[in-house]
Every structure is written in C-alpha cells, then in structure tokens.
PDB file of C-alpha atoms in Angstrom:
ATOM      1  CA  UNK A   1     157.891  -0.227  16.654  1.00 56.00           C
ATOM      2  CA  UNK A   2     155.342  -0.511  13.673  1.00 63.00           C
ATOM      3  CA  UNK A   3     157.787  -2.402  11.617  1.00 70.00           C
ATOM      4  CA  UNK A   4     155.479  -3.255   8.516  1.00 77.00           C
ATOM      5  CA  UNK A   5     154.630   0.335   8.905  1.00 80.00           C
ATOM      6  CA  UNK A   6     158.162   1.322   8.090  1.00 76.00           C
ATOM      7  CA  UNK A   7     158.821  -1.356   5.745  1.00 74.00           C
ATOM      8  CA  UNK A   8     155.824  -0.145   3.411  1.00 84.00           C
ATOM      9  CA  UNK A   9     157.430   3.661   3.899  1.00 77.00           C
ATOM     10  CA  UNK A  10     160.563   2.584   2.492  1.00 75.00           C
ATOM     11  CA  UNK A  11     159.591   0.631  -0.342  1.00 79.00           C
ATOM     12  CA  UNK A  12     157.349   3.694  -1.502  1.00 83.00           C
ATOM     13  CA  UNK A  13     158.936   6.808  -0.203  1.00 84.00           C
ATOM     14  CA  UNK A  14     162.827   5.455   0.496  1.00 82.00           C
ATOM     15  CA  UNK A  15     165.536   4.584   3.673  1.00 78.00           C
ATOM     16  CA  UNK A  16     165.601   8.393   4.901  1.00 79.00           C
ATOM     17  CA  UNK A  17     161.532   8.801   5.148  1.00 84.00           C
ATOM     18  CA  UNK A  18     161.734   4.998   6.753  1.00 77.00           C
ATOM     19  CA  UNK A  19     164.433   6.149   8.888  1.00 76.00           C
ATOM     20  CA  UNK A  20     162.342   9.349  10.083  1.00 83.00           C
ATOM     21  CA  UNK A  21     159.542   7.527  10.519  1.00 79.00           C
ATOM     22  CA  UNK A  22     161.212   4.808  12.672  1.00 78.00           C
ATOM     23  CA  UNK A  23     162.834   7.846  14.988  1.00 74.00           C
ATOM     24  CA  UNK A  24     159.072   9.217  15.378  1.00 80.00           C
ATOM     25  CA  UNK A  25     157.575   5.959  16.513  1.00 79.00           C
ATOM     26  CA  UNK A  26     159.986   5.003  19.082  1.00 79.00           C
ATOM     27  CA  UNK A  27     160.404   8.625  20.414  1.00 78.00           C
ATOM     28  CA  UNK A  28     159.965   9.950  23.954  1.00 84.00           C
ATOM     29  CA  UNK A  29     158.729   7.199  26.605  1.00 88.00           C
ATOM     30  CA  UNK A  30     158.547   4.613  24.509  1.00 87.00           C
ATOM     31  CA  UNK A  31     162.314   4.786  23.259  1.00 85.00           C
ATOM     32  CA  UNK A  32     163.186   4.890  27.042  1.00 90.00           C
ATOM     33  CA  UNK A  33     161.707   2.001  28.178  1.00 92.00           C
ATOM     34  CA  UNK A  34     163.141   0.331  25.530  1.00 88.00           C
ATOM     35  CA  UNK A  35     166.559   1.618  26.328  1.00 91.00           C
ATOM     36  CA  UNK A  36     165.882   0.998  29.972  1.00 93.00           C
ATOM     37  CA  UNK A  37     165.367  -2.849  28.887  1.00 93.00           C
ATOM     38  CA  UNK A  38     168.364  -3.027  26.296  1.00 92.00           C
ATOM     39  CA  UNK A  39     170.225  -1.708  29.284  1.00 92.00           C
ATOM     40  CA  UNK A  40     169.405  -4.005  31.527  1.00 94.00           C
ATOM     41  CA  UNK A  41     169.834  -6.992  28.937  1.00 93.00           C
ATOM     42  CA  UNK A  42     173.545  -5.725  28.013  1.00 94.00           C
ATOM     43  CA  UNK A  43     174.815  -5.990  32.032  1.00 92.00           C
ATOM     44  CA  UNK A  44     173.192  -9.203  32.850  1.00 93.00           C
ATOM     45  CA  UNK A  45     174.504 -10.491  29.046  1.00 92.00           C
ATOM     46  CA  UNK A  46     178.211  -8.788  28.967  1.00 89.00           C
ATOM     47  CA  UNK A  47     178.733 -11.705  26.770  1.00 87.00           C
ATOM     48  CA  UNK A  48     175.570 -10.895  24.036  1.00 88.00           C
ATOM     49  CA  UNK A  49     175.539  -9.713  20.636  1.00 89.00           C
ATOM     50  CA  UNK A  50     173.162  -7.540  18.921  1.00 89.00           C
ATOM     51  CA  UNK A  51     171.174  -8.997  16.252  1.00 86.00           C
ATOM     52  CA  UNK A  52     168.605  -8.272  13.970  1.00 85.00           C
ATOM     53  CA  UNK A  53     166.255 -10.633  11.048  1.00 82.00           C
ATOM     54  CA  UNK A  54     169.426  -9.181   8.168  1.00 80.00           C
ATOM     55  CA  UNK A  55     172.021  -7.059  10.189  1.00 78.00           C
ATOM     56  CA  UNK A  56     170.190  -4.054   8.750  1.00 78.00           C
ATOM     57  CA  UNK A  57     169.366  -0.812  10.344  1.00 79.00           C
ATOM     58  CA  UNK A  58     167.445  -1.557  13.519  1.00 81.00           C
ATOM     59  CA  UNK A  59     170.735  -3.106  15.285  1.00 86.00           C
ATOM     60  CA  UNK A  60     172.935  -0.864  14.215  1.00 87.00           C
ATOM     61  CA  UNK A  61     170.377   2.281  15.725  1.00 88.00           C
ATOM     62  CA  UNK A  62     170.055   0.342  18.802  1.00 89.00           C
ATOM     63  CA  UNK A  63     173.907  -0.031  18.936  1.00 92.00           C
ATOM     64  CA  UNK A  64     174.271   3.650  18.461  1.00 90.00           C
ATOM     65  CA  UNK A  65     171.781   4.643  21.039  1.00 90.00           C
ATOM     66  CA  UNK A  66     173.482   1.813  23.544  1.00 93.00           C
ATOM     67  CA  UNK A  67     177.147   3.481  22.902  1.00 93.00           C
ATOM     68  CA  UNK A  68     175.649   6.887  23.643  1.00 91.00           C
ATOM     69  CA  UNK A  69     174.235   5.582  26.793  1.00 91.00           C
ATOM     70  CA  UNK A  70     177.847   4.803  27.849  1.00 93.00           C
ATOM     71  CA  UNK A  71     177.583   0.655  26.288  1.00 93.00           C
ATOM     72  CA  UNK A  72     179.106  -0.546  23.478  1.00 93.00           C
ATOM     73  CA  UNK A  73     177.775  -3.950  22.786  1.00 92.00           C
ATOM     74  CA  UNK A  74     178.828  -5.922  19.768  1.00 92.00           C
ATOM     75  CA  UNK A  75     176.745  -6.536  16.687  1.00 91.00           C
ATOM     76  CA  UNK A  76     176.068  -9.273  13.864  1.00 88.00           C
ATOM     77  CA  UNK A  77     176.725  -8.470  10.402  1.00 88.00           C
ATOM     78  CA  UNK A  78     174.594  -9.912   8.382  1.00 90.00           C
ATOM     79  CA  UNK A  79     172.065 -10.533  11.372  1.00 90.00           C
ATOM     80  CA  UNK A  80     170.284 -13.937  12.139  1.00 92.00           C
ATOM     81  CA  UNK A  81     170.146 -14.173   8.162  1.00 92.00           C
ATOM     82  CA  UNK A  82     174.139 -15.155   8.164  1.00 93.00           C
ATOM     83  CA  UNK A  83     174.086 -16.993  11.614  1.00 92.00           C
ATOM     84  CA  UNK A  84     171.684 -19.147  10.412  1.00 95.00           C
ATOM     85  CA  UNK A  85     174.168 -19.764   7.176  1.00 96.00           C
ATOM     86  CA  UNK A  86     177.175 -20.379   9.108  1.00 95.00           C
ATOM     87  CA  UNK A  87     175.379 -22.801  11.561  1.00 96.00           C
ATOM     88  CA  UNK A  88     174.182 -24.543   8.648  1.00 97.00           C
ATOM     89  CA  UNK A  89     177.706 -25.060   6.758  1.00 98.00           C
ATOM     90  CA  UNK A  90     179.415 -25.200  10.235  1.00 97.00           C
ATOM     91  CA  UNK A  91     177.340 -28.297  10.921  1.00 98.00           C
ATOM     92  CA  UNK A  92     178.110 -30.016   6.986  1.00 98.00           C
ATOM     93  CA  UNK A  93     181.819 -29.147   7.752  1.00 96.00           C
ATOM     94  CA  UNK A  94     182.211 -30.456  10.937  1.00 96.00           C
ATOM     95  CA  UNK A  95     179.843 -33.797  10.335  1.00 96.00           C
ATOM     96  CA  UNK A  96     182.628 -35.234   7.929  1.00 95.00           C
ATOM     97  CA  UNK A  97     184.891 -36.095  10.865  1.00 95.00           C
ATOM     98  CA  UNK A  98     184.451 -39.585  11.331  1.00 96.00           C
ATOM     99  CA  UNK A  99     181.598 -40.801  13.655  1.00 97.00           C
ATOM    100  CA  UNK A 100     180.983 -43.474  16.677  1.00 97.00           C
ATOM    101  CA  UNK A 101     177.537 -44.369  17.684  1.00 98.00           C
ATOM    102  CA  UNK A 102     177.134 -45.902  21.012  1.00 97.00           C
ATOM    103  CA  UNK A 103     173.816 -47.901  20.547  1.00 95.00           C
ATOM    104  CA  UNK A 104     172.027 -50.665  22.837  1.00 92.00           C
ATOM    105  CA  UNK A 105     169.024 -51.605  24.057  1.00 89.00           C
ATOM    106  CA  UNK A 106     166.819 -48.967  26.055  1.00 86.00           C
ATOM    107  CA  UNK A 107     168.303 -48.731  29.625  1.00 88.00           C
ATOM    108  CA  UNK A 108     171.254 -49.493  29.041  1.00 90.00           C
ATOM    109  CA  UNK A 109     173.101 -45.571  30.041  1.00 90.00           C
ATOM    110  CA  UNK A 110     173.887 -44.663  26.301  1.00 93.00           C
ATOM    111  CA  UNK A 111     173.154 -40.930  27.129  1.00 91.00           C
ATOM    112  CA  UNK A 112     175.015 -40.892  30.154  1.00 92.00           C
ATOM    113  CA  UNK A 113     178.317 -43.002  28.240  1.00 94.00           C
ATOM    114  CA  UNK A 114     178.270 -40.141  26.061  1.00 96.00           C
ATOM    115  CA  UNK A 115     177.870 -37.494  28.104  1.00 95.00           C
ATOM    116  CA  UNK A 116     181.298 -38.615  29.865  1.00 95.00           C
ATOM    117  CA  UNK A 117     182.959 -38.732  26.532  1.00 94.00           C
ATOM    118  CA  UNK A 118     185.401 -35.200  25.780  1.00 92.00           C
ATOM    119  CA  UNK A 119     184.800 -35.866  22.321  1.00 94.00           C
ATOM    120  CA  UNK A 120     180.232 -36.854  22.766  1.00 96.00           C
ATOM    121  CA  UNK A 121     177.528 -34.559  21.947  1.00 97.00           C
ATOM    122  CA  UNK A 122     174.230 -35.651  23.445  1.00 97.00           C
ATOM    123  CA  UNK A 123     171.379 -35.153  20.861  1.00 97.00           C
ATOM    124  CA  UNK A 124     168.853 -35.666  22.967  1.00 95.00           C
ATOM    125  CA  UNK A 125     170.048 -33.265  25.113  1.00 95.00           C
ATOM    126  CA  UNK A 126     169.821 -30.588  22.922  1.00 97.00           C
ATOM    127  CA  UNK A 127     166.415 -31.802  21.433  1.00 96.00           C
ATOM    128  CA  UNK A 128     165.365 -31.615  24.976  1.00 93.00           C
ATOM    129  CA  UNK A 129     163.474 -35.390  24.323  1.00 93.00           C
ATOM    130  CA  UNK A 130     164.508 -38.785  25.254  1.00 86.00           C
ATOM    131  CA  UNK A 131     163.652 -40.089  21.836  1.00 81.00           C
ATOM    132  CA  UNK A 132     161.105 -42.665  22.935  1.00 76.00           C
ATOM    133  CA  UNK A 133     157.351 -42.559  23.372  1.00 72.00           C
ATOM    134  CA  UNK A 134     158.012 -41.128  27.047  1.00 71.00           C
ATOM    135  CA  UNK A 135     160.530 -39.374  25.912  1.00 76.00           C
ATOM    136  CA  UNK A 136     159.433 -35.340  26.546  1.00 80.00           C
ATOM    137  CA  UNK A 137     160.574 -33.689  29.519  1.00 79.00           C
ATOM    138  CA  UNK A 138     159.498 -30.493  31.206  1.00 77.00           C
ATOM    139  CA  UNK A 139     161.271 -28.683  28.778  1.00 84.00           C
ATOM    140  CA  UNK A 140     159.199 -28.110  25.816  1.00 90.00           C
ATOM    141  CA  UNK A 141     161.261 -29.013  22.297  1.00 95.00           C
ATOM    142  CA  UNK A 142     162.718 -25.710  20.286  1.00 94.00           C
ATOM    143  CA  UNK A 143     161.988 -25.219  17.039  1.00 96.00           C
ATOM    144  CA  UNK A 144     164.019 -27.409  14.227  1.00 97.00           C
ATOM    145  CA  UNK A 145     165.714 -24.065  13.364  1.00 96.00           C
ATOM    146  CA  UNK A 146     167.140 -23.375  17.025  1.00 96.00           C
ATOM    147  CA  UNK A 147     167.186 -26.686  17.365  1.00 97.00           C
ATOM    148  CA  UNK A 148     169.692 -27.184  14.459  1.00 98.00           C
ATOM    149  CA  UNK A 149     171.250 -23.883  15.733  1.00 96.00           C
ATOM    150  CA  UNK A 150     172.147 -24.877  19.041  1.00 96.00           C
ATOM    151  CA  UNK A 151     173.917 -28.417  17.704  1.00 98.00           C
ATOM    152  CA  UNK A 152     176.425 -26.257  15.321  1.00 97.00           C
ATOM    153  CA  UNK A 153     177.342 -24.172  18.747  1.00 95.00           C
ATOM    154  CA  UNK A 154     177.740 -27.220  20.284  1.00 96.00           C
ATOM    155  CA  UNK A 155     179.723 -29.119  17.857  1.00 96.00           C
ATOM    156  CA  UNK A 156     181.732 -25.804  17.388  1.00 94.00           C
ATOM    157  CA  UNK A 157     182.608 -25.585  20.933  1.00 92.00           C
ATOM    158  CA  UNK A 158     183.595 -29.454  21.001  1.00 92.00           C
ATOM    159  CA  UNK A 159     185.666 -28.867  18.348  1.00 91.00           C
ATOM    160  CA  UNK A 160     187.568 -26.120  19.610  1.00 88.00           C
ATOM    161  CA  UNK A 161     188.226 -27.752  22.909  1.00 82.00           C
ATOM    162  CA  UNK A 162     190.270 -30.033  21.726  1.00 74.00           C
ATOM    163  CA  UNK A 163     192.024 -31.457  18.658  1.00 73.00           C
ATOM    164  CA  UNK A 164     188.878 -33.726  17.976  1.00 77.00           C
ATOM    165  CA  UNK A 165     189.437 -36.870  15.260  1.00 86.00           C
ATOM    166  CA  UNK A 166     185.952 -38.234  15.634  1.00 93.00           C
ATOM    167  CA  UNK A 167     182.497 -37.581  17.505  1.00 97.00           C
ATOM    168  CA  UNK A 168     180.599 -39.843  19.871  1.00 97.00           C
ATOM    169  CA  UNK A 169     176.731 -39.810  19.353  1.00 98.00           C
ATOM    170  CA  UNK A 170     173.809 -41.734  20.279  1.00 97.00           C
ATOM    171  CA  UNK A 171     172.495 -44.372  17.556  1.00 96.00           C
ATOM    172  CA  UNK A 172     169.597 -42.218  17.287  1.00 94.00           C
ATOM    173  CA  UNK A 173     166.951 -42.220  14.728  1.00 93.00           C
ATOM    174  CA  UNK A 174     165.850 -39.469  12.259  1.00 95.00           C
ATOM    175  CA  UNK A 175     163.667 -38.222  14.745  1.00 96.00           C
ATOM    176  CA  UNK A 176     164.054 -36.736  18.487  1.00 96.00           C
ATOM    177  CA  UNK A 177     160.669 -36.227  19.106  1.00 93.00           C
ATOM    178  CA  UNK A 178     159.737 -33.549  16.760  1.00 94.00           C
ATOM    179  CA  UNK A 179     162.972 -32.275  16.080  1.00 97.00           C
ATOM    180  CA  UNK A 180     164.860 -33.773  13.343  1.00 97.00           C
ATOM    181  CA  UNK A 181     168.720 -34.716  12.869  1.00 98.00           C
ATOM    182  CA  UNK A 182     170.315 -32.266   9.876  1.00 98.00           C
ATOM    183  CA  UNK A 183     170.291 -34.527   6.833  1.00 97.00           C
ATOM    184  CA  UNK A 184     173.700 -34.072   6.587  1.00 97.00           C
ATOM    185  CA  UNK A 185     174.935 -35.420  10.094  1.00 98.00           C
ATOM    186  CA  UNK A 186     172.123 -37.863   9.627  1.00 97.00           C
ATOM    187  CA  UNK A 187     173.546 -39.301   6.004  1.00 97.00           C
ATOM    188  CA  UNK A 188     176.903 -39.428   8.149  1.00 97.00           C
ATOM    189  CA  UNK A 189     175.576 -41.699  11.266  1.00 97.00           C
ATOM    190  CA  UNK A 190     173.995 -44.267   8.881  1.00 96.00           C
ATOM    191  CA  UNK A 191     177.708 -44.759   7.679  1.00 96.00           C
ATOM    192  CA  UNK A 192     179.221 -45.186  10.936  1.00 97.00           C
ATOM    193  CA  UNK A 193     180.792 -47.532  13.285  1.00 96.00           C
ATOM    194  CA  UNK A 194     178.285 -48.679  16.166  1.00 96.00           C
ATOM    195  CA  UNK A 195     179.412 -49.897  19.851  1.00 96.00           C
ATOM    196  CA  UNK A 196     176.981 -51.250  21.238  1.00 96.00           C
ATOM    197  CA  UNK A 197     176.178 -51.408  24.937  1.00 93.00           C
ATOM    198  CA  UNK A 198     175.128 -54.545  26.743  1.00 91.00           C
ATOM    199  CA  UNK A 199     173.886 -54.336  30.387  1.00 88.00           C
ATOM    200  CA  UNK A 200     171.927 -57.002  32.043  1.00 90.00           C
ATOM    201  CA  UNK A 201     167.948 -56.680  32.025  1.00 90.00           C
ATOM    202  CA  UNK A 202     167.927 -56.307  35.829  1.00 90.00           C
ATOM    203  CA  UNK A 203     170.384 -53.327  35.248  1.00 90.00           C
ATOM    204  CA  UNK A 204     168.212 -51.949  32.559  1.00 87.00           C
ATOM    205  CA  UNK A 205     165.163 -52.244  34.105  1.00 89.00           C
ATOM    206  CA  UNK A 206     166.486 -50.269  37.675  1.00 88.00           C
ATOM    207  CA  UNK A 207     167.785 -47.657  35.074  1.00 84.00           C
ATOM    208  CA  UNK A 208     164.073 -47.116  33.236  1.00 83.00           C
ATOM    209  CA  UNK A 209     162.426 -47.117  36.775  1.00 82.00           C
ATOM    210  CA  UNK A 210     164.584 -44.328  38.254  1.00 83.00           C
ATOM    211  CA  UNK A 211     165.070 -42.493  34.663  1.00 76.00           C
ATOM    212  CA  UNK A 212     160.850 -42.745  33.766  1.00 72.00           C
ATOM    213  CA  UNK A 213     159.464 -43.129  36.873  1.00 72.00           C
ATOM    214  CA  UNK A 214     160.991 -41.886  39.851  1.00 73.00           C
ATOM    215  CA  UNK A 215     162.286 -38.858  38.460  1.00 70.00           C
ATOM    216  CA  UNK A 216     160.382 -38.099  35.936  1.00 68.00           C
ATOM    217  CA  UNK A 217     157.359 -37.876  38.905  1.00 68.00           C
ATOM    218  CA  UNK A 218     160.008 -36.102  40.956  1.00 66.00           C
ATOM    219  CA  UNK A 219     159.667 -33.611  38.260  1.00 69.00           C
ATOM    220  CA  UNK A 220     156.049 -33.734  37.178  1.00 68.00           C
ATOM    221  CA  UNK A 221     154.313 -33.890  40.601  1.00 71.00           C
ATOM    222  CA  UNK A 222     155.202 -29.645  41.287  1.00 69.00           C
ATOM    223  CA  UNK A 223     153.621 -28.622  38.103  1.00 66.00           C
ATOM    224  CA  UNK A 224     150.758 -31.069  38.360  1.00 64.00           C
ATOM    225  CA  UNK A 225     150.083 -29.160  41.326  1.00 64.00           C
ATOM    226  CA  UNK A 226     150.905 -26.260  40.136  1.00 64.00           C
ATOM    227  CA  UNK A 227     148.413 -26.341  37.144  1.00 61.00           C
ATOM    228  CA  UNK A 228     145.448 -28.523  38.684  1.00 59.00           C
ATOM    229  CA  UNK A 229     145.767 -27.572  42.333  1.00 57.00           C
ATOM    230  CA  UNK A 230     143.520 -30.014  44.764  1.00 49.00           C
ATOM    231  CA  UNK A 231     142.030 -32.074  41.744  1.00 52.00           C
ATOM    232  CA  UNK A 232     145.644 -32.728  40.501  1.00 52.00           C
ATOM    233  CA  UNK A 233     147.024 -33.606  43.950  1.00 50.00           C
ATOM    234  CA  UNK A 234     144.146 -35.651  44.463  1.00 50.00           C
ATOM    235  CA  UNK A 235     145.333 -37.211  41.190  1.00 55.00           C
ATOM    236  CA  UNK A 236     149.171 -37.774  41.952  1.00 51.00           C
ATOM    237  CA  UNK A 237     149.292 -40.656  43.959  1.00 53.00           C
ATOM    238  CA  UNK A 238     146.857 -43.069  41.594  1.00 48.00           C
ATOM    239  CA  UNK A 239     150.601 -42.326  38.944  1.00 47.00           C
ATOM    240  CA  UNK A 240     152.782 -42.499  42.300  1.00 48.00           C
ATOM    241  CA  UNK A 241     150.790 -46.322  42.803  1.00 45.00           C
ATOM    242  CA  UNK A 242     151.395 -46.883  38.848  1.00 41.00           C
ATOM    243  CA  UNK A 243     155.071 -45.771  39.143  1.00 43.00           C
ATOM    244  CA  UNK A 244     155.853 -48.036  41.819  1.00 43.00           C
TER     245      UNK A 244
END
C-alpha cells in the first residue's frame, strides 16, 4: 500500500477519505495476496501478534480482515511505538537487581560459564559477536534497537523463570561489536562484583584454536564456496594451512 499516499490524504482531506483511499489501493488481487501471506504467517506463527509503527489503523484492518477469514490473531496496542517503551523501562527496571560479572582472560569459557548459569544472560549471544577483533560470526549484528529489544525479552523471560536475586553477565565492555550495552545496564556492570576465571594458558589456547579456528572455518568454508565458487575453494586451504 502507498502509505505516504494515504498519510498526505489524511492530513488534508481527514481519517474517512484516508480510510477509502487505503480500501481502494489494496483492493481485488492485491488485497488477496496479501491475505494469502498474512494467512500463511498466522498458522506457522500461532504464537504472533499483530503490530503496526503506532497500533493505529492498518493492524487493526488487517485484524478485521484475518477474523473474517476465520483467524483471530492478537494485536498490539500502541504498536511497536509502546513495545519499544516497555522494552526500554523493562530493561532500567530489571538492571537494578544486583549483578555478577564473570571476567578472565580470553579463552578462558566465560560465555560458556554463563550460559550454564539459570540466572546468566549471554550478551554476546544476543549481539550475535564475540566481542573481540574476530569476534563476528555468520550472523550479521541487528540493529541497536532490536538489539536492545531482544535483551529486555530475554531478561524478562529470565526473570519470570524463576525468583531471580541477581544476574550473571560477561565483564563485557561498552561495545559488542557494533552494538552497544543500554547505558543503564552498562552504569550497573561498572558497579558490580567480578569473578574472575583462571584457566591455564595451554587450556586457553586449545579453547581459542577450536572456538576461532576450527569452527569458525567449519562455518566459513560453505559460504566461501558458496559466494566465490572455484576461486574461493582454491582459496580455502592457504586459511585451513594458517588455521592449523
């Protein structure tokens, strides 16, 4: 749908010409292929919500057209306007619980230690980076806003699993890659309490080679090929040589 289109009709001619006007461009085929794909989205999503930029018209026409269809598929007030709000104070709320950082020298399994904790969150995780200079992964990085997003769910769902007293993080810095801690959790982990991890270099060092080497070309070498075809095969086993 032409949404500037409609947005200019109902600044200068009101919400029923708008309305109209939205009806008339998604009319006909093009309304059923989007039904066809809203359909589709609601069965393999039974779990979904509708949601729009403010919880305004669009989602609740869609959630109309999905109930007369025989679907009746829940909706956001406020849209992704007030998700974004309550992710945001969720986040300030639940970073006053008190905090332990597991820190150490690289190698040493901090991401894994809190991984195993009920109680850890793993940044990096979520930032989808390891937080060093090798740190990216196949994944590419989210933007800071669904990156900041998807830590309230995750700190929400922590929470409610349990009756959580503190959280267990990773002695990270400001940065994770290019996403950025939320200044208030941030603020919060330079107060904290820090264990710190010692494991002996030999330990460390078989950790880095299987965690940046092995499988990190176990993952790369597909979509080298993938990409480059012959000239990047051809090119795989000068970093299989470096690797080793």
């Amino acid at each position: 749908m032409n949404a500037p289109a409609v947005g200019t009709c109902y600044k200068q001619q009101g919400s029923d010409a708008a309305l109209a006007l939205g009806h008339k461009l998604v009319a006909g085929e093009i309304r059923q292929q989007r039904m066809d794909a809203w359909r589709a989205a609601c069965l393999q999503n039974p779990q979904g919500i509708l949601c729009c930029a403010r919880g305004g018209q669009r989602s609740h026409i869609v959630q109309r057209w999905l109930h007369e269809a025989g679907i009746d598929y829940p909706l956001v007030d406020g849209g992704y306007k007030a998700l974004r709000q309550t992710a945001i104070q969720a986040t300030i709320e639940l970073s006053q619980k008190p905090i332990v950082l597991i820190g150490g020298c690289t190698g040493s399994g901090k991401t894994l230690l809190v991984q195993q904790q009920p109680n850890g969150v793993d940044l990096e995780g979520l930032a989808r980076h390891r937080g060093s200079a090798f740190g990216r992964t196949l994944q590419p990085q989210l933007s800071q806003a669904s990156f900041e997003n998807l830590l309230a769910a995750e700190m929400l769902k922590t929470d409610a699993r349990q009756d959580l007293h503190l959280w267990v993080l990773e002695d990270e810095s400001r940065m994770i890659g290019s996403n950025h801690l939320p200044e208030c959790l941030r603020e919060r982990m330079t107060q904290a309490a820090i264990a710190v991890v010692e494991d002996p270099f030999e330990i460390r060092l078989e950790r880095l080679n299987e965690e940046y080497f092995l499988r990190m070309h176990h993952d790369f070498t597909p979509c080298v090929r993938r990409r480059t075809g012959l000239a990047g095969v051809l090119r795989v086993p000068a970093s299989r040589t470096f690797g080793d």
